Short mmCIF file of C-alpha atoms in Angstrom, two decimals:
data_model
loop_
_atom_site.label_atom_id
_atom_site.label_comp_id
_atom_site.label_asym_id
_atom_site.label_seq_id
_atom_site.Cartn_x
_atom_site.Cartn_y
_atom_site.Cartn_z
CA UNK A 1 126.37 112.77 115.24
CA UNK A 2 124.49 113.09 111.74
CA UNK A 3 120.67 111.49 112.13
CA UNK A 4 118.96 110.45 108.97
CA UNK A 5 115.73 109.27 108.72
CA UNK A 6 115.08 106.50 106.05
CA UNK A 7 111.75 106.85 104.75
CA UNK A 8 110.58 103.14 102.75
CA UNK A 9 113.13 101.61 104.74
CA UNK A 10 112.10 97.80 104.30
CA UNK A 11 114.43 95.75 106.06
CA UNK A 12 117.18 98.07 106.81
CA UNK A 13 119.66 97.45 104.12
CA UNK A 14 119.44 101.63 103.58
CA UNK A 15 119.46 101.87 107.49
CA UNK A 16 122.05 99.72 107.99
CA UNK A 17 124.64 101.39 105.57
CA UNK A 18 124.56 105.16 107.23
CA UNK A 19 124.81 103.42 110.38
CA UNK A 20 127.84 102.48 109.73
CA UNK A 21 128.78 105.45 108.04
CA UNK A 22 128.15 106.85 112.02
CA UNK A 23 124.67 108.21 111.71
CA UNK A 24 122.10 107.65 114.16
CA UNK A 25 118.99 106.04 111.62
CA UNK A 26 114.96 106.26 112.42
CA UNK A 27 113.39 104.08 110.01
CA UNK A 28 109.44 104.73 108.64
CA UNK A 29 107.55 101.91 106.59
CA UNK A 30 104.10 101.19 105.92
CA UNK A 31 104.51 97.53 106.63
CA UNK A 32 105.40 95.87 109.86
CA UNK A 33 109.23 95.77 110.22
CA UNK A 34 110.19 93.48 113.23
CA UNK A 35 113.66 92.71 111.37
CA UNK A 36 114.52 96.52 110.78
CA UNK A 37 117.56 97.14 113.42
CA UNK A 38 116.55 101.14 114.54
CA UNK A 39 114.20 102.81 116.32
CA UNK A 40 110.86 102.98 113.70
CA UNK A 41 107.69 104.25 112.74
CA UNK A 42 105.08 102.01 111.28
CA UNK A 43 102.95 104.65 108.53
CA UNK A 44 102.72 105.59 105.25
CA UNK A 45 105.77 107.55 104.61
CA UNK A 46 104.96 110.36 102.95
CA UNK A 47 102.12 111.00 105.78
CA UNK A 48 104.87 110.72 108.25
CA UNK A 49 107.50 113.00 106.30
CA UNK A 50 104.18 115.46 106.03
CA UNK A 51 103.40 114.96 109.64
CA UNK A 52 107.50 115.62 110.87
CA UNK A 53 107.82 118.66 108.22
CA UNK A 54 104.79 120.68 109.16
CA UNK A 55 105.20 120.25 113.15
CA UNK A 56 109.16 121.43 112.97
CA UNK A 57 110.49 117.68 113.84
CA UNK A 58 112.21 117.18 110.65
CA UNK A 59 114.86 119.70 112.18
CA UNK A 60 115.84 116.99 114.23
CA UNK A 61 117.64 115.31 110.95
CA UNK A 62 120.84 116.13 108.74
CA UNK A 63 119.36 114.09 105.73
CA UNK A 64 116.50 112.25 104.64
CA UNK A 65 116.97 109.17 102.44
CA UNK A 66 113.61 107.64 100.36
CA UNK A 67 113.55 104.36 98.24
CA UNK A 68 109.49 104.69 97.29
CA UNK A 69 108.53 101.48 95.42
CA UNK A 70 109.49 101.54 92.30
CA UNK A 71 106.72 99.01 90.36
CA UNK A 72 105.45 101.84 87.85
CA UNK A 73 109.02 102.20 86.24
CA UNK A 74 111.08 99.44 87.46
CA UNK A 75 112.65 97.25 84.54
CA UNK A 76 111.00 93.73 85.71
CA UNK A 77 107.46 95.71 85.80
CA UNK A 78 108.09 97.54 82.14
CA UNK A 79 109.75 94.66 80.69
CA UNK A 80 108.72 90.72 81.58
CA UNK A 81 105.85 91.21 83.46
CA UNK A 82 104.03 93.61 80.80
CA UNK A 83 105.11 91.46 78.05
CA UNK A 84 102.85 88.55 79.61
CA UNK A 85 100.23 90.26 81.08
CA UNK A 86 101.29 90.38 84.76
CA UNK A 87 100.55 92.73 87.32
CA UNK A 88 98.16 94.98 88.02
CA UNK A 89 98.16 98.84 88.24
CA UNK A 90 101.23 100.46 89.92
CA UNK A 91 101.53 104.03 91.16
CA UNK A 92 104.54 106.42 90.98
CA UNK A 93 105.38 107.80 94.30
CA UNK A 94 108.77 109.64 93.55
CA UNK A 95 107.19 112.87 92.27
CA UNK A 96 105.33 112.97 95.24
CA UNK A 97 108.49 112.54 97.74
CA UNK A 98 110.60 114.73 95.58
CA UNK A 99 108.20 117.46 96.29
CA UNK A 100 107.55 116.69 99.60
CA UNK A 101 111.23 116.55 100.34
CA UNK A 102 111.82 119.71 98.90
CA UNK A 103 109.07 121.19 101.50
CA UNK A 104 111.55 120.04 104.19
CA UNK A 105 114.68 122.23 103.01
CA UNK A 106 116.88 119.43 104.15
CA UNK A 107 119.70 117.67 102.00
CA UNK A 108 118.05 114.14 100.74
CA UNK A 109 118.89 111.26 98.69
CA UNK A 110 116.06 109.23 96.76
CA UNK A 111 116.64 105.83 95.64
CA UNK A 112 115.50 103.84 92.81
CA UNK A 113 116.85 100.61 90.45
CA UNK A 114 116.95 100.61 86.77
CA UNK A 115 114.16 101.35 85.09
CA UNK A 116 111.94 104.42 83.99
CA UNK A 117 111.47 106.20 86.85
CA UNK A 118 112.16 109.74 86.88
CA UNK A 119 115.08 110.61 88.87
CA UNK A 120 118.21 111.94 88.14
CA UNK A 121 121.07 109.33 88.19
CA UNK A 122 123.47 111.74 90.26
CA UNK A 123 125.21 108.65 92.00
CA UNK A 124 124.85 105.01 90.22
CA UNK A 125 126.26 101.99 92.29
CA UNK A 126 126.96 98.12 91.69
CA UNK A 127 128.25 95.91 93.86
CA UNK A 128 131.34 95.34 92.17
CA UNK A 129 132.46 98.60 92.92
CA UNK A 130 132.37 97.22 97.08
CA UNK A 131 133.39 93.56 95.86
CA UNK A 132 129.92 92.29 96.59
CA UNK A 133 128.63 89.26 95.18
CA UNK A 134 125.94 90.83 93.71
CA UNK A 135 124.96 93.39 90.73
CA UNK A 136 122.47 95.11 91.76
CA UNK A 137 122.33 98.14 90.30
CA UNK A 138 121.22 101.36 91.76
CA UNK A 139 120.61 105.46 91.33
CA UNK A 140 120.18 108.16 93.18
CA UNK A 141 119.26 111.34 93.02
CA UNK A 142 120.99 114.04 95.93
CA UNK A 143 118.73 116.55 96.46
CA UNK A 144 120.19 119.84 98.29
CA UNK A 145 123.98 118.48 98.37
CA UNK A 146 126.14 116.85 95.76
CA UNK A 147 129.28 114.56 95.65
CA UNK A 148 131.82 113.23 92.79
CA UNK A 149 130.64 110.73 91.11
CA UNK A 150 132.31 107.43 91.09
CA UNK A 151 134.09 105.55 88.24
CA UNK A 152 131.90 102.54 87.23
CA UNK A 153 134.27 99.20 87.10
CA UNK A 154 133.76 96.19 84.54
CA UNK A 155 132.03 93.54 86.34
CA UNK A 156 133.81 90.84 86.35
CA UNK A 157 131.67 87.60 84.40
CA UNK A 158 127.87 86.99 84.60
CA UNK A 159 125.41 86.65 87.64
CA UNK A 160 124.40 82.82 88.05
CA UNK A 161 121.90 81.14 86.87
CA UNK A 162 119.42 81.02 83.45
CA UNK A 163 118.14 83.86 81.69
CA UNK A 164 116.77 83.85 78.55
CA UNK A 165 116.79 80.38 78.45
CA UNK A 166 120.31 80.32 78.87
CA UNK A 167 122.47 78.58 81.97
CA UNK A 168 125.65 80.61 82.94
CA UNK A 169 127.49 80.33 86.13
CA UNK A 170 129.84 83.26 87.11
CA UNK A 171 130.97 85.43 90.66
CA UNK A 172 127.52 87.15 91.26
CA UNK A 173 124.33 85.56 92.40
CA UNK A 174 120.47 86.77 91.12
CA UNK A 175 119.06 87.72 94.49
CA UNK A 176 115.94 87.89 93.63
CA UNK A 177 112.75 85.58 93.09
CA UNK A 178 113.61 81.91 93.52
CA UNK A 179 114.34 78.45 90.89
CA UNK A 180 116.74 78.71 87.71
CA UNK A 181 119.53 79.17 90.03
CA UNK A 182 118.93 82.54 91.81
CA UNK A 183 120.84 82.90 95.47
CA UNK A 184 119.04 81.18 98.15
CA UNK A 185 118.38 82.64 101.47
CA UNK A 186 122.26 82.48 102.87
CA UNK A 187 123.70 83.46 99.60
CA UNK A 188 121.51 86.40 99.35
CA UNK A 189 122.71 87.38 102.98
CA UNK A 190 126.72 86.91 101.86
CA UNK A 191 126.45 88.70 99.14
CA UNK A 192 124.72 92.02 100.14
CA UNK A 193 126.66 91.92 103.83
CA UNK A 194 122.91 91.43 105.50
CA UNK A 195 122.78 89.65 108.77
CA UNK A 196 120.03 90.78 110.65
CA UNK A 197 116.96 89.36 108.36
CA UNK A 198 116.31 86.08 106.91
CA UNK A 199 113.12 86.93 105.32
CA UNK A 200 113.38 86.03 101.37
CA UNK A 201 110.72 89.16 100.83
CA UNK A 202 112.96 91.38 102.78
CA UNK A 203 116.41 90.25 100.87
CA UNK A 204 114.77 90.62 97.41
CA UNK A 205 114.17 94.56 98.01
CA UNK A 206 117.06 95.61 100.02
CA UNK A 207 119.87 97.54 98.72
CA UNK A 208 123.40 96.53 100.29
CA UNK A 209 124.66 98.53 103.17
CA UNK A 210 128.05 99.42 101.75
CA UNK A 211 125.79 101.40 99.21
CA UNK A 212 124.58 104.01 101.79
CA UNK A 213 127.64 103.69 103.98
CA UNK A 214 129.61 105.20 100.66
CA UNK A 215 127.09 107.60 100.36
CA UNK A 216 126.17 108.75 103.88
CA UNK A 217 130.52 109.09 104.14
CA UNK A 218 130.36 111.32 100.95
CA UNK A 219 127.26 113.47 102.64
CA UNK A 220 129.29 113.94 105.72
CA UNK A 221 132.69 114.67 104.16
CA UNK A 222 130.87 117.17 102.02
CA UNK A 223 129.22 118.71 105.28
CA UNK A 224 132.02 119.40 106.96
CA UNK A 225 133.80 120.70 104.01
CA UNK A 226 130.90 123.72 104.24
CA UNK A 227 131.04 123.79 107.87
CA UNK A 228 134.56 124.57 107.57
#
């Protein structure tokens, strides 16, 4: 069996998709987890992936996935919240795990949403592409391995809610943040195919599982294809 370990792994949405793509998943986050579903290390990540890749114990893994927090380039810290003044200072922490997952000489996968953070946009996936009821948007960069990339289909009206001072109702929910009709707790759950949390913080970050189950199925069909 494949073993990835899913470094920034929040929740478990990550986790959750390469488990079902039939990898055993170790988890490592700096904040306390209780939700996440695997076996887990509470640290700082890149400490951790340090810590595994000096002593040998990466070996142990097939791939590494990473989703480092994405504040310094995501599009809701660029856009809104400079434009009034939010926020505070945010550091970017995918050079660093690029560099530290290169150290490991293991295949990876880094993930990151929309925005200005600089990764390569090997794989980009949307929900409609798995007939979620969400968007949300994400990249990802494959380090050490690579896989066709799939065709991008027309979503199919607009995600609930008001934007822009605008009401529009439609087949995808906003989950994120809360008011102006954005998914509540439930509909957040539906929609991404998470069961295992109820934690609004939680929901807001996690990527859907079918995400990682696509690409964990990709990693292993390519594996085997060199094997062979």
């Amino acid at each position: 069996m494949n073993r990835v370990l899913d470094l920034f792994s929040c929740a478990g949405g990550a986790g959750w998709g390469y488990h079902l793509a039939g990898f055993q998943v170790d988890g490592c986050d700096l904040a306390d987890r209780p939700n996440y579903p695997f076996a887990y290390h509470r640290g700082d990540a890149l400490e951790y992936l340090d810590h595994l890749t000096t002593t040998g114990d990466i070996h142990q893994y097939q791939l590494v996935h990473a989703s480092p927090p994405c504040q310094a380039g995501c599009a809701l810290t660029i856009g809104t919240n400079t434009s009034q003044g939010w926020g505070g200072d945010h550091h970017d922490l995918v050079a660093p795990t690029r560099e530290l997952l290169e150290r490991t000489g293991l295949p990876y996968v880094i993930e990151q949403p929309n925005g200005r953070a600089a990764i390569r946009k090997d794989i980009s996936l949307c929900g409609e592409m798995f007939g979620l009821g969400v968007i949300r948007h994400r990249n990802f960069e494959l380090g050490r391995w690579t896989t066709a990339r799939p065709a991008h289909p027309r979503h199919r009206g607009y995600v609930r809610g008001h934007r822009h001072g605008v009401r529009r109702d439609g087949p995808y929910v906003a989950a994120y943040g809360k008011g102006g009709g954005k998914a509540n707790v439930p509909e957040m759950q539906t929609a991404m195919g998470i069961t295992w949390t109820d934690a609004h913080e939680e929901l807001t970050e996690a990527i859907p599982p079918a995400y990682t189950r696509w690409i964990g199925t990709a990693f292993s069909t390519a594996r085997q294809e060199v094997l062979v």
